[in-house]
Tab-separated table of C-alpha atoms and ligand atoms in Angstrom:
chain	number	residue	atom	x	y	z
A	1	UNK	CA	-9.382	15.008	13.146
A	2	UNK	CA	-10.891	13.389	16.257
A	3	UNK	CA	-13.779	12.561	13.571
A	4	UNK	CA	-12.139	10.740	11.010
A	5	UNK	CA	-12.062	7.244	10.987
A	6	UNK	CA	-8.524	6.298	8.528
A	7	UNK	CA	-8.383	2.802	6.665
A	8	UNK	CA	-5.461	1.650	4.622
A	9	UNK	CA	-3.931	-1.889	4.228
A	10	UNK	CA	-1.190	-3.573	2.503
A	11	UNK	CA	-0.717	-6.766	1.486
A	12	UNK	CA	1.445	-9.693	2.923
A	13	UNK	CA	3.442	-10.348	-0.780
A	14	UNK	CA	6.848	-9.849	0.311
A	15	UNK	CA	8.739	-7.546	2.226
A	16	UNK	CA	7.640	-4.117	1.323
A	17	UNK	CA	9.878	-1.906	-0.947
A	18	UNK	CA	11.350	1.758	-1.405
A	19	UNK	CA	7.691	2.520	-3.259
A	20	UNK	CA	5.579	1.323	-0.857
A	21	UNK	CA	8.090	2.956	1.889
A	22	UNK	CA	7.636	6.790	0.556
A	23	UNK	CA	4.910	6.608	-1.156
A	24	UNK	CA	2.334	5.149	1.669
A	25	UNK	CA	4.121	3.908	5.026
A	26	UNK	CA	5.936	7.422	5.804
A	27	UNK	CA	2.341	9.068	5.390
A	28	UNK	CA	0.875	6.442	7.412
A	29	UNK	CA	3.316	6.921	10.547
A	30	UNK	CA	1.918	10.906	10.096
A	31	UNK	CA	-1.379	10.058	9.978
A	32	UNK	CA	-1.571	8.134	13.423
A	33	UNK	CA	0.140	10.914	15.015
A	34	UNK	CA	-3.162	13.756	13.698
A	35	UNK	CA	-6.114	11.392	13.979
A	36	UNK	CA	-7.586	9.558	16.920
A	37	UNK	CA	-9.047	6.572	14.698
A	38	UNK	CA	-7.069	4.802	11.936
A	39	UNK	CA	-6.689	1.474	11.362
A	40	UNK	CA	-3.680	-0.343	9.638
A	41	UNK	CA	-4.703	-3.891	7.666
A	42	UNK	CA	-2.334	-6.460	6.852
A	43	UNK	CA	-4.325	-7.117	3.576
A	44	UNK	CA	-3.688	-11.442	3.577
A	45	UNK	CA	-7.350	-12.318	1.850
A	46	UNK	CA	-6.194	-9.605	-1.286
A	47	UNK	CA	-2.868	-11.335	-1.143
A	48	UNK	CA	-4.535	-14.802	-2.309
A	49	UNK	CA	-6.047	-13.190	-5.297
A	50	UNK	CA	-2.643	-14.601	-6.367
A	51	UNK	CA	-1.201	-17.578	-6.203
A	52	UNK	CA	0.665	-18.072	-2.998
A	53	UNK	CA	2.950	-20.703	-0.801
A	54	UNK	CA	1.066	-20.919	1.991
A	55	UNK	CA	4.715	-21.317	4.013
A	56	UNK	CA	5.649	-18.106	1.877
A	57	UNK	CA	2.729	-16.348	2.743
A	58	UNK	CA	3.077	-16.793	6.640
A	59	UNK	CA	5.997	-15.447	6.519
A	60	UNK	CA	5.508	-12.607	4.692
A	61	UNK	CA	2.524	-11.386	7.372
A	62	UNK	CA	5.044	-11.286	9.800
A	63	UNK	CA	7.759	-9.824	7.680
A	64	UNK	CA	5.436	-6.984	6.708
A	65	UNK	CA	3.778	-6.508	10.855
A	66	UNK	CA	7.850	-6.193	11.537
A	67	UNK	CA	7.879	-3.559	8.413
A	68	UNK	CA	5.453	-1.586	9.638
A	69	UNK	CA	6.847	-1.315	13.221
A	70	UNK	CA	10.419	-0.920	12.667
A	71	UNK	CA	9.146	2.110	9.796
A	72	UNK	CA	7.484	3.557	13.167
A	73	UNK	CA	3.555	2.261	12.972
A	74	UNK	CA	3.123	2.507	16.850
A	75	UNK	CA	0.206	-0.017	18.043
A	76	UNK	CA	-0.383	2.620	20.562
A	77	UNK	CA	-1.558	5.291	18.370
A	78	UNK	CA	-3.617	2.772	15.302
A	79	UNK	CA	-5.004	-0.520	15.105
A	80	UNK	CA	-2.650	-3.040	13.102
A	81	UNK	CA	-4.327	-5.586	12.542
A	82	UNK	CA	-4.387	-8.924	9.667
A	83	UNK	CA	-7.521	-8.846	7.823
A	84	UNK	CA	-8.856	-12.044	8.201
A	85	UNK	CA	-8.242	-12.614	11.771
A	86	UNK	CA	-11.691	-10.124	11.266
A	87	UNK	CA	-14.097	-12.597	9.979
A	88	UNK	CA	-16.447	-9.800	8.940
A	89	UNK	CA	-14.535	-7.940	6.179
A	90	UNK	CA	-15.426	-11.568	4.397
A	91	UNK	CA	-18.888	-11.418	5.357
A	92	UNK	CA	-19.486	-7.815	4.242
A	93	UNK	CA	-17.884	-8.462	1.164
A	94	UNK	CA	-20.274	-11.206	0.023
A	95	UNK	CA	-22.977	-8.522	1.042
A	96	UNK	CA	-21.504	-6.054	-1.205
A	97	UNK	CA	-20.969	-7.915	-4.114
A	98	UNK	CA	-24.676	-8.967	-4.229
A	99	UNK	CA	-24.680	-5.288	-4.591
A	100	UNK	CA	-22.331	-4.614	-7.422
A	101	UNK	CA	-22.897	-5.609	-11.316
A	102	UNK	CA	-20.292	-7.278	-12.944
A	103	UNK	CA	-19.424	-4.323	-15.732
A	104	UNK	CA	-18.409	-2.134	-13.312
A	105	UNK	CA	-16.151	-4.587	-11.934
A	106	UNK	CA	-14.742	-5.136	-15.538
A	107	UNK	CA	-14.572	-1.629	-16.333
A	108	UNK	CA	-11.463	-1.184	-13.957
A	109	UNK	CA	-8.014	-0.626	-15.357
A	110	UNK	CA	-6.752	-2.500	-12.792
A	111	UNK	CA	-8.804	-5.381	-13.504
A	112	UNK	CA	-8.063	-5.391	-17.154
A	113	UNK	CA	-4.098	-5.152	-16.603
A	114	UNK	CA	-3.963	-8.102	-13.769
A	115	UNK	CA	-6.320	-10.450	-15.964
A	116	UNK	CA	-4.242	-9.681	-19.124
A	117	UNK	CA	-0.909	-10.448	-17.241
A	118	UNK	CA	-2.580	-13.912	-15.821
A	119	UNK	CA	-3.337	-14.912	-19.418
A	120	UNK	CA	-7.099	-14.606	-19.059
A	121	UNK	CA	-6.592	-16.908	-16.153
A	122	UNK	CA	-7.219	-14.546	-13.206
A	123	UNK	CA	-9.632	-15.755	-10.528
A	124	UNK	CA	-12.808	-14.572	-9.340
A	125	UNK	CA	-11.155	-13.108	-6.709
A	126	UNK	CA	-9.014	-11.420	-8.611
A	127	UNK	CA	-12.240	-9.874	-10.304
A	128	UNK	CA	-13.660	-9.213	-7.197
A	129	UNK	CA	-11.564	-8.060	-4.855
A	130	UNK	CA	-12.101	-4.326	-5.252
A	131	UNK	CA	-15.662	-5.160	-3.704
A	132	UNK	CA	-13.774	-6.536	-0.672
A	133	UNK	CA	-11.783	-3.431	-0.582
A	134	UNK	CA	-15.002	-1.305	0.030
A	135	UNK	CA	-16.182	-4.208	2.462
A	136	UNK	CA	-12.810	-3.028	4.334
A	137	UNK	CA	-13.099	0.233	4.422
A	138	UNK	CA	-17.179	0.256	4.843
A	139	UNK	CA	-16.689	-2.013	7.926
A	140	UNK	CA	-15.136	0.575	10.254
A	141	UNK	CA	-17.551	3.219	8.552
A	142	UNK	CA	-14.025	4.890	7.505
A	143	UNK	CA	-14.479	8.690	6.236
A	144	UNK	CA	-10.717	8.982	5.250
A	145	UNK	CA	-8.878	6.411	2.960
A	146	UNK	CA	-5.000	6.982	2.028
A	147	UNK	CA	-4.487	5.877	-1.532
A	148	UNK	CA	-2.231	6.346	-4.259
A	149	UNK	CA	-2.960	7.320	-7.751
A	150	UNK	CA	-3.377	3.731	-8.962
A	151	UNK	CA	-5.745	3.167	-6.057
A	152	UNK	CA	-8.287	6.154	-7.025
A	153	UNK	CA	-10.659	4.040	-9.175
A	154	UNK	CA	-10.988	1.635	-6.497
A	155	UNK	CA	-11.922	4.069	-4.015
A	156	UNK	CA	-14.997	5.773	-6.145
A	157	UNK	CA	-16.165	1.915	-6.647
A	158	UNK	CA	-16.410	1.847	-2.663
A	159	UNK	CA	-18.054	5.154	-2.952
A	160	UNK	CA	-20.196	3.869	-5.238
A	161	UNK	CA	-21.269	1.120	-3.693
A	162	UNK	CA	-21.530	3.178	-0.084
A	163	UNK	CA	-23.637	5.178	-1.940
A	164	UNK	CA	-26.354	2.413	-3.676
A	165	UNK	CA	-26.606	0.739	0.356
A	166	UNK	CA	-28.078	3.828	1.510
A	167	UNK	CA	-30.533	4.234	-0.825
A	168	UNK	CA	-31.508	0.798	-0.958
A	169	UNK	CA	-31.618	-0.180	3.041
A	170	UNK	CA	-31.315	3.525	4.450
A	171	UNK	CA	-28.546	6.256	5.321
A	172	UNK	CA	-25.725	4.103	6.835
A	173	UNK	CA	-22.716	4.566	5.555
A	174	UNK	CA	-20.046	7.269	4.994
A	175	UNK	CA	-19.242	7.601	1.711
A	176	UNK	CA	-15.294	7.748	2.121
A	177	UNK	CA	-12.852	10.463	0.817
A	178	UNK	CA	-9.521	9.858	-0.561
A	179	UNK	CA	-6.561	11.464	1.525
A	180	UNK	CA	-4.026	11.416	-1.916
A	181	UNK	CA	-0.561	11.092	-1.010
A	182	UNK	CA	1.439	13.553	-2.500
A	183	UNK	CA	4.505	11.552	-3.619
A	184	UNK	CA	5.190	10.654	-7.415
A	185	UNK	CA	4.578	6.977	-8.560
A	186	UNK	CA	8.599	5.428	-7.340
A	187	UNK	CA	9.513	3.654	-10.928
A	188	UNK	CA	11.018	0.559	-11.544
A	189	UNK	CA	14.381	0.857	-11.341
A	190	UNK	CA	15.036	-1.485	-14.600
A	191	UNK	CA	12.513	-0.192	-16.155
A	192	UNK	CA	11.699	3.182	-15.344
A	193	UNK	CA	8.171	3.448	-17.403
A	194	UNK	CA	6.461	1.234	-14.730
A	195	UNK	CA	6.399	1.338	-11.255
A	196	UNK	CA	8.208	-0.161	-8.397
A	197	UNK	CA	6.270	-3.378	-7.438
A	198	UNK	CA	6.761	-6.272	-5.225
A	199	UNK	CA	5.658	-8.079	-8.397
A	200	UNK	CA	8.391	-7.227	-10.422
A	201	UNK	CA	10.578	-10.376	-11.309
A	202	UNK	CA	13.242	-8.370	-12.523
A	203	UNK	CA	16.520	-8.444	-10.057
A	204	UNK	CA	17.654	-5.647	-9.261
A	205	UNK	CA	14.247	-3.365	-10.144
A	206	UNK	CA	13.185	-2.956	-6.472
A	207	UNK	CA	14.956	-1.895	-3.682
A	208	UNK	CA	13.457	-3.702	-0.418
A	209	UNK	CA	13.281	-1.557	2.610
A	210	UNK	CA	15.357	-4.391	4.356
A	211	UNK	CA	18.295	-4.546	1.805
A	212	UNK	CA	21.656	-4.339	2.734
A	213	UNK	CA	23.638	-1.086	2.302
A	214	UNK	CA	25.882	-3.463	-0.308
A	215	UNK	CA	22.595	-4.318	-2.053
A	216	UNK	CA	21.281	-0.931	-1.881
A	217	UNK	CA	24.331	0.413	-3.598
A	218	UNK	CA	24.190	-2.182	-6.229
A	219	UNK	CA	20.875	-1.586	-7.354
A	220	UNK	CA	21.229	1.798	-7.585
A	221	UNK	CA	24.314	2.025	-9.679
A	222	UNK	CA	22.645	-0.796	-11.403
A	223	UNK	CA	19.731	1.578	-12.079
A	224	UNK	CA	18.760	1.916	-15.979
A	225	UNK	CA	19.531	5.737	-16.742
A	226	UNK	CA	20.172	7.334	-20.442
A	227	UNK	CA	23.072	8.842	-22.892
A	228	UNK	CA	23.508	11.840	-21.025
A	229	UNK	CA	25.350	12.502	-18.009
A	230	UNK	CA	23.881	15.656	-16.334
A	231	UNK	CA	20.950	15.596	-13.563
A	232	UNK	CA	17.764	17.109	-14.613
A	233	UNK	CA	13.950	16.106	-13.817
A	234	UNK	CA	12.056	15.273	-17.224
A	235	UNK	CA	9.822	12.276	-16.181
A	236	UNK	CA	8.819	11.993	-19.948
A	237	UNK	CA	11.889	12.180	-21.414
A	238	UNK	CA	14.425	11.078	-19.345
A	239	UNK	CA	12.334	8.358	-16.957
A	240	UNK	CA	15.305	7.061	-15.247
A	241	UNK	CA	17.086	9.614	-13.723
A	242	UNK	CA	14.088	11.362	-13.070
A	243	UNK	CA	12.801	8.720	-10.724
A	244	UNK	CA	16.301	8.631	-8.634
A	245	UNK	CA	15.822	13.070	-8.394
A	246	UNK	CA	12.058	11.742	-7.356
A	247	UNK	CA	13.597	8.992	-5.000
A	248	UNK	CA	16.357	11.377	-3.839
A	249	UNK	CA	13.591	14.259	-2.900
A	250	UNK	CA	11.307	12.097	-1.177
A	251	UNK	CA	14.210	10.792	0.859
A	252	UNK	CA	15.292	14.188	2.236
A	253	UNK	CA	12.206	16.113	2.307
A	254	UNK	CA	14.149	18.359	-0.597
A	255	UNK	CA	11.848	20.065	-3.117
A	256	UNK	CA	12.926	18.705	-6.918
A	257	UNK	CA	14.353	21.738	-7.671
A	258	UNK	CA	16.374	21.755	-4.368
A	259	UNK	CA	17.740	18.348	-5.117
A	260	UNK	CA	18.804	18.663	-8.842
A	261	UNK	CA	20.725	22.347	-7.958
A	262	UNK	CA	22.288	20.695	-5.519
A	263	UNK	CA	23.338	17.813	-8.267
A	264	UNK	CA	24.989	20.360	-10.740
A	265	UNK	CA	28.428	19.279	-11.682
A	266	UNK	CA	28.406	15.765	-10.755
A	267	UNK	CA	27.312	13.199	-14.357
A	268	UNK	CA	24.702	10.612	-13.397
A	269	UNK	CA	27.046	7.847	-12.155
A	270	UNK	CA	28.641	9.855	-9.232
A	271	UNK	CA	24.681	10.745	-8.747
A	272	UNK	CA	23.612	7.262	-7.794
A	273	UNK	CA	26.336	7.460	-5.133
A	274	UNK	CA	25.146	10.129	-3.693
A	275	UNK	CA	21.045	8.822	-4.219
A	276	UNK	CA	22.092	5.375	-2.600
A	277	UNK	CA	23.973	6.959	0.712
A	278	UNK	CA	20.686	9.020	1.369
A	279	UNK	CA	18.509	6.216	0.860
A	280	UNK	CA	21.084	3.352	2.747
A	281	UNK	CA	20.876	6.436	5.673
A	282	UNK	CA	17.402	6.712	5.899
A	283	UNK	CA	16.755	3.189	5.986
A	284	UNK	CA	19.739	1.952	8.071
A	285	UNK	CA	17.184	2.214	11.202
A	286	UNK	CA	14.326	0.482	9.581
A	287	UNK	CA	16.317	-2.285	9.159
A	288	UNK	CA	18.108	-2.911	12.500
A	289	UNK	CA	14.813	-2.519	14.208
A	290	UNK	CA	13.383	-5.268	11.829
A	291	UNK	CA	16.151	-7.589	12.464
A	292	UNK	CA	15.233	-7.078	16.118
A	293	UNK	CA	11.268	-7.523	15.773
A	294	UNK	CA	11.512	-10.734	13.479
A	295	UNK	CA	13.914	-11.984	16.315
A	296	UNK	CA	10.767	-11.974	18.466
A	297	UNK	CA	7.914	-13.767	16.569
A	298	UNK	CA	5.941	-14.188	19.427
A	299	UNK	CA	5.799	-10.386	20.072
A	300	UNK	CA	4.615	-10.001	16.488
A	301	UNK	CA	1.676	-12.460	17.339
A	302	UNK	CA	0.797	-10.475	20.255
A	303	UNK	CA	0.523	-7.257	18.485
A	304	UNK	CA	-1.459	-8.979	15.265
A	305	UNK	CA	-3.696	-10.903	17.996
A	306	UNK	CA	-4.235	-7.588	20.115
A	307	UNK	CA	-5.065	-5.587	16.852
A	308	UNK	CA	-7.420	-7.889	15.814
A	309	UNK	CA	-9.403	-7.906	19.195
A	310	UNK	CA	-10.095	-4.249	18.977
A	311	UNK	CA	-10.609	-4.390	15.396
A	312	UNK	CA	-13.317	-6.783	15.552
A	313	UNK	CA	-14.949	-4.938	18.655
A	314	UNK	CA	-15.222	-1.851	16.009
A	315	UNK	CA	-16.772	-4.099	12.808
A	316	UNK	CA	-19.273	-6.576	14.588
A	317	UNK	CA	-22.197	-4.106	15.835
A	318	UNK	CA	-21.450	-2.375	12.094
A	319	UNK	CA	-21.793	-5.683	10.480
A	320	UNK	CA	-24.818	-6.624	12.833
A	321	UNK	CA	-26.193	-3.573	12.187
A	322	UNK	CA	-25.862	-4.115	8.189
A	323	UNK	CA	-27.447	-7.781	9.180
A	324	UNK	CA	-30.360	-6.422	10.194
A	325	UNK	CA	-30.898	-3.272	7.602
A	326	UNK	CA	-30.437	-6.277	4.531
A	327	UNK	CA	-33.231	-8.212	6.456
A	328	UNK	CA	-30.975	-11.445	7.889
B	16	ADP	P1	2.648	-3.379	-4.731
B	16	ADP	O1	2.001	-2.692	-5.909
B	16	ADP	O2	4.118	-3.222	-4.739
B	16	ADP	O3	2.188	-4.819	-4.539
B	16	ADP	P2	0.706	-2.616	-2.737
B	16	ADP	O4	-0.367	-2.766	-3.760
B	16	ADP	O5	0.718	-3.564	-1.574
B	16	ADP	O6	2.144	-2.616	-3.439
B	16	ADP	O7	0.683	-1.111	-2.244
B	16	ADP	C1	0.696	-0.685	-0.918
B	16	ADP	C2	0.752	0.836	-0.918
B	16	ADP	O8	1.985	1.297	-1.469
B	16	ADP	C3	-0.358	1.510	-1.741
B	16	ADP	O9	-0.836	2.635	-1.023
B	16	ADP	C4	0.333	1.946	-3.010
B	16	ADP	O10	-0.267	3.095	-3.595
B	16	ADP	C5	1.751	2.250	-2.528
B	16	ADP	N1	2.709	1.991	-3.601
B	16	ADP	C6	2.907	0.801	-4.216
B	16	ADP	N2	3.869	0.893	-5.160
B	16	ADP	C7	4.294	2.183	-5.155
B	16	ADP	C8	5.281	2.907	-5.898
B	16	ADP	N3	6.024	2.323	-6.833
B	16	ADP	N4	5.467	4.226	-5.621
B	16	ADP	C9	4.724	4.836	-4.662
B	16	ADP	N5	3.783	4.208	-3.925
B	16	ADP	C10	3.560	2.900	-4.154
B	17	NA	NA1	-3.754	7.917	16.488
């Protein structure tokens, strides 16, 4: 583990929800604990791929740097760092994309979803920024890269494209592998065929990891469920109370099984009491130690500013490096 290098980044779109909690920031904490090297972006250049209020935005860099903290990302043991304060994941990017043809860009899902919800009005960036994805991971010559299901295209693209600079200009890079995080997709809870996302306009459909017990408990017994009343696990069929057994394992570190034998006997309703106090327990911490952080802006600085120093002492002889091999 001493010889993996780890990249991962979020973006700055909000305060970070019960999803993005379980599914990558819990596996995060573990992974600076087992490996010397790993290095946590604040993702603000992907977060302009859509619109943004540039007041809006700001804040949300520091509400997600005070995320990440109060969930236990230690500066100590990674790099946090916000991704353009590293001029060089911008540069690289421009490199790579002179290196990547334009169907294999449009041949991502993801890519066909986002520009279809924009109305055919997505930006270039929006095309393009799974090229500056592989310029962030490429920069640090990562070997490991964190990513959930909906990530795994994106990752063989950076693979790919790791892959085409070495033949063309010479061995260089590693061509990254995917560390898949084990957790099941957390689904909207409104709509429990999609997942939880920050995008979701829906009230009520995502439960922030700084709500309020009150909230918390709202949502939940708010949650869309079906006809019947008992607690089983049947993604397919029964999508809704499926996700809060998925929610409710991941929460206590209870197998599925585990969690719905324990649930026999109570009907759904008295089950999203019992979901909601787990998850209001778990994240009662989380969010006293964010109120503290965002009491202290200037500490959050520091920590960005430090983050940034080291991370750029890691990219610039890789990016000179690249310089030279592509003949600038
Ligand atoms: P969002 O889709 O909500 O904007 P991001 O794209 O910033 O979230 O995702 C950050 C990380 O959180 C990624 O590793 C992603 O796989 C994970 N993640 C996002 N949504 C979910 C979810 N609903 N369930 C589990 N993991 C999620
Ligand atoms: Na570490």
């Amino acid at each position: 583990n001493g010889l993996k290098r780890i990249f991962s980044g979020i973006q700055p779109s909000g305060i970070p929800h019960l999803g993005n909690y379980l599914g990558a920031l819990t596996s995060w904490v573990k992974l600076q604990e087992e490996c010397s090297c790993v290095l946590y972006s604040i993702a603000d250049l992907h977060s302009l791929t859509i619109p943004r209020e540039p007041a809006a935005l700001r804040a949300s860099i520091l509400d997600v740097t005070a995320v990440l903290l109060a969930c236990g990302i230690n500066p100590q043991k990674c790099l946090l760092f916000q991704q353009s304060q590293v001029s060089e994941h911008a540069e690289l990017g421009w490199i790579l994309e002179c290196l990547t043809s334009v169907p294999r860009l449009q041949h991502l899902p993801q890519w066909k979803v986002k520009n279809a919800s924009q109305m055919n009005e997505g930006t270039v960036g929006l095309f393009t920024y799974p090229v500056l994805q592989a310029a962030d991971i490429l920069l640090y010559k990562s070997t490991h890269v964190p990513v959930g299901e909906d990530q795994v295209q994106h990752l063989e693209l950076t693979r790919d494209i790791a892959r085409h600079f070495n033949k063309k200009y010479g061995e260089f890079f590693p061509v990254p592998k995917a560390i898949l995080t084990p957790m099941k997709k957390v689904r909207s809870l409104r709509d429990p065929t999609s997942k939880m996302s920050k995008s979701d306009p829906q009230k009520l459909a995502t439960v922030s990891i700084t709500d309020s017990p009150e909230e918390i408990l709202l949502k939940i017994r708010k949650a869309v469920t079906d006809f019947m009343s008992e607690v089983t696990y049947d993604p397919d069929r029964r999508p809704g109370v499926s996700n809060l057994v998925t929610i409710h394992s991941a929460i206590t570190g209870l197998s599925v099984e585990e969690v719905v034998h324990q649930s026999v006997g109570l009907d759904t309703a008295r089950y999203k009491t019992v979901v909601a106090e787990a998850v209001i327990a778990k994240l009662a911490p989380v969010r006293s130690e964010f109120k503290r952080l965002k009491e202290d802006g200037g500490y959050l600085e520091k920590i960005l500013r430090t983050g940034a120093e080291k991370a750029k002492a890691l990219a610039a002889p890789v990016y000179a490096e690249v310089k030279r091999l592509v003949g600038f």
